[in-house]
Short mmCIF file of C-alpha atoms in Angstrom, two decimals:
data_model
loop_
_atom_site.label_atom_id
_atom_site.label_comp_id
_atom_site.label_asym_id
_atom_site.label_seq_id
_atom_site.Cartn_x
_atom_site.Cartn_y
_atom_site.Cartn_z
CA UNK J 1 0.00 0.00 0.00
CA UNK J 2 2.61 2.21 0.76
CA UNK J 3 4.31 1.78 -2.55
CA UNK J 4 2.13 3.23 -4.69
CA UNK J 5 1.50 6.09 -2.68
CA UNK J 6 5.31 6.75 -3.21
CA UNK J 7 5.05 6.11 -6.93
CA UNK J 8 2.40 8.80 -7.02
CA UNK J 9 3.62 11.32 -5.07
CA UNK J 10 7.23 11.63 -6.61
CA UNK J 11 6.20 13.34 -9.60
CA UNK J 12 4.11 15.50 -7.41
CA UNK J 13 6.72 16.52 -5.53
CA UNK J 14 9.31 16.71 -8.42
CA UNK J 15 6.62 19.20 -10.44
CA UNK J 16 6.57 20.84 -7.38
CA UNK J 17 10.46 21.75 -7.70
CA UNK J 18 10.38 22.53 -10.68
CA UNK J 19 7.13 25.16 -9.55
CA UNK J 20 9.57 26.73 -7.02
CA UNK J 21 12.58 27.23 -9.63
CA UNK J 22 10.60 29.44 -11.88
CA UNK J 23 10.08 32.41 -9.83
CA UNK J 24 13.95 32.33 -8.27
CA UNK J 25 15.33 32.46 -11.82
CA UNK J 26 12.72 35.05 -12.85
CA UNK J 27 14.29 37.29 -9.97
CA UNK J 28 18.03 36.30 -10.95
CA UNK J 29 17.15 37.95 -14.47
CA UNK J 30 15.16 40.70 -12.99
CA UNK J 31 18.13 41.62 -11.20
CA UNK J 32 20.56 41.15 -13.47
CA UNK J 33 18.39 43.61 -16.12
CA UNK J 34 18.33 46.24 -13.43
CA UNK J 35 22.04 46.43 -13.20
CA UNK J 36 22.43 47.61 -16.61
CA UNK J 37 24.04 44.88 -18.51
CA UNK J 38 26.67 45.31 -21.51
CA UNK J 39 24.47 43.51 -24.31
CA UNK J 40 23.52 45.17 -27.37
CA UNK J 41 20.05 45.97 -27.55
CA UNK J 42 18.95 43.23 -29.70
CA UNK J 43 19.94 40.74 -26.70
CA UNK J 44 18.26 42.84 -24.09
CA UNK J 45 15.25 42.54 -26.03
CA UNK J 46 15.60 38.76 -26.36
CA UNK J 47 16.26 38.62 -22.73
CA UNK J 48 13.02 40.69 -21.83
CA UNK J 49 11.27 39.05 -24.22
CA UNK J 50 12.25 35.25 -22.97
CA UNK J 51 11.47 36.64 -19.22
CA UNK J 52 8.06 37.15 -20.37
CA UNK J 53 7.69 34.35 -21.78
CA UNK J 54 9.26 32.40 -19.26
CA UNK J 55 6.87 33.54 -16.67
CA UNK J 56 3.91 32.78 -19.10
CA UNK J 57 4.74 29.88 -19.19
CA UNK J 58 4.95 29.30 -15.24
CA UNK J 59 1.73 30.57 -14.83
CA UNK J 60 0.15 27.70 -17.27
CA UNK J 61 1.80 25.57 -15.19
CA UNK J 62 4.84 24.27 -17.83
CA UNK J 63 7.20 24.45 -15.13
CA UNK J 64 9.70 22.78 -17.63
CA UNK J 65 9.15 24.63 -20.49
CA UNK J 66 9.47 27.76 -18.40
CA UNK J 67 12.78 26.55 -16.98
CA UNK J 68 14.12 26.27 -19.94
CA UNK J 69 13.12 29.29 -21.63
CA UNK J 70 14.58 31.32 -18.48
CA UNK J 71 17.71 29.36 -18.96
CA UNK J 72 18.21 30.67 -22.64
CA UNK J 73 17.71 34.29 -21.32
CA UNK J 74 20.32 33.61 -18.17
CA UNK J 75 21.94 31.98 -21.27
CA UNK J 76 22.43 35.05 -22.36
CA UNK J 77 23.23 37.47 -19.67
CA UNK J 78 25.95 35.26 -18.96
CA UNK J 79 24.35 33.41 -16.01
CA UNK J 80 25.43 30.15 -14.73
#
């Protein structure tokens, strides 16, 4: 009994990870935009624009999806 109770509650609690991850790295690029990076404004556009997107995407719930597209903008600040 207690076996598939684990079984169903590890993707709960991995979708709930991946829940908490979008906001921090929404903040990381927030604050990296407000110190006035040296990108031309084409990438400062991109990085806005993938933000946006990014967060979206976190509020349809596509945790994963949103991960990734904030890891293409921190891509491109130089982050991580």
């Amino acid at each position: 009994m207690i076996r598939p109770a684990l079984v169903l509650a590890l993707p709960l609690a991995a979708a709930a990870a991946f829940a908490f991850q979008c906001p921090a790295d929404m903040s990381t690029i927030s604050a990296a935009l407000d110190t006035g990076p040296k990108l031309s404004e084409a990438d400062l556009a991109r990085v806005r624009q993938l933000r946006t997107e990014g967060e979206r995407l976190h509020a349809a719930g596509e945790h994963q999806h949103s991960i990734d597209i904030l890891a293409e903008a921190m891509r491109v600040l130089g982050i991580k």
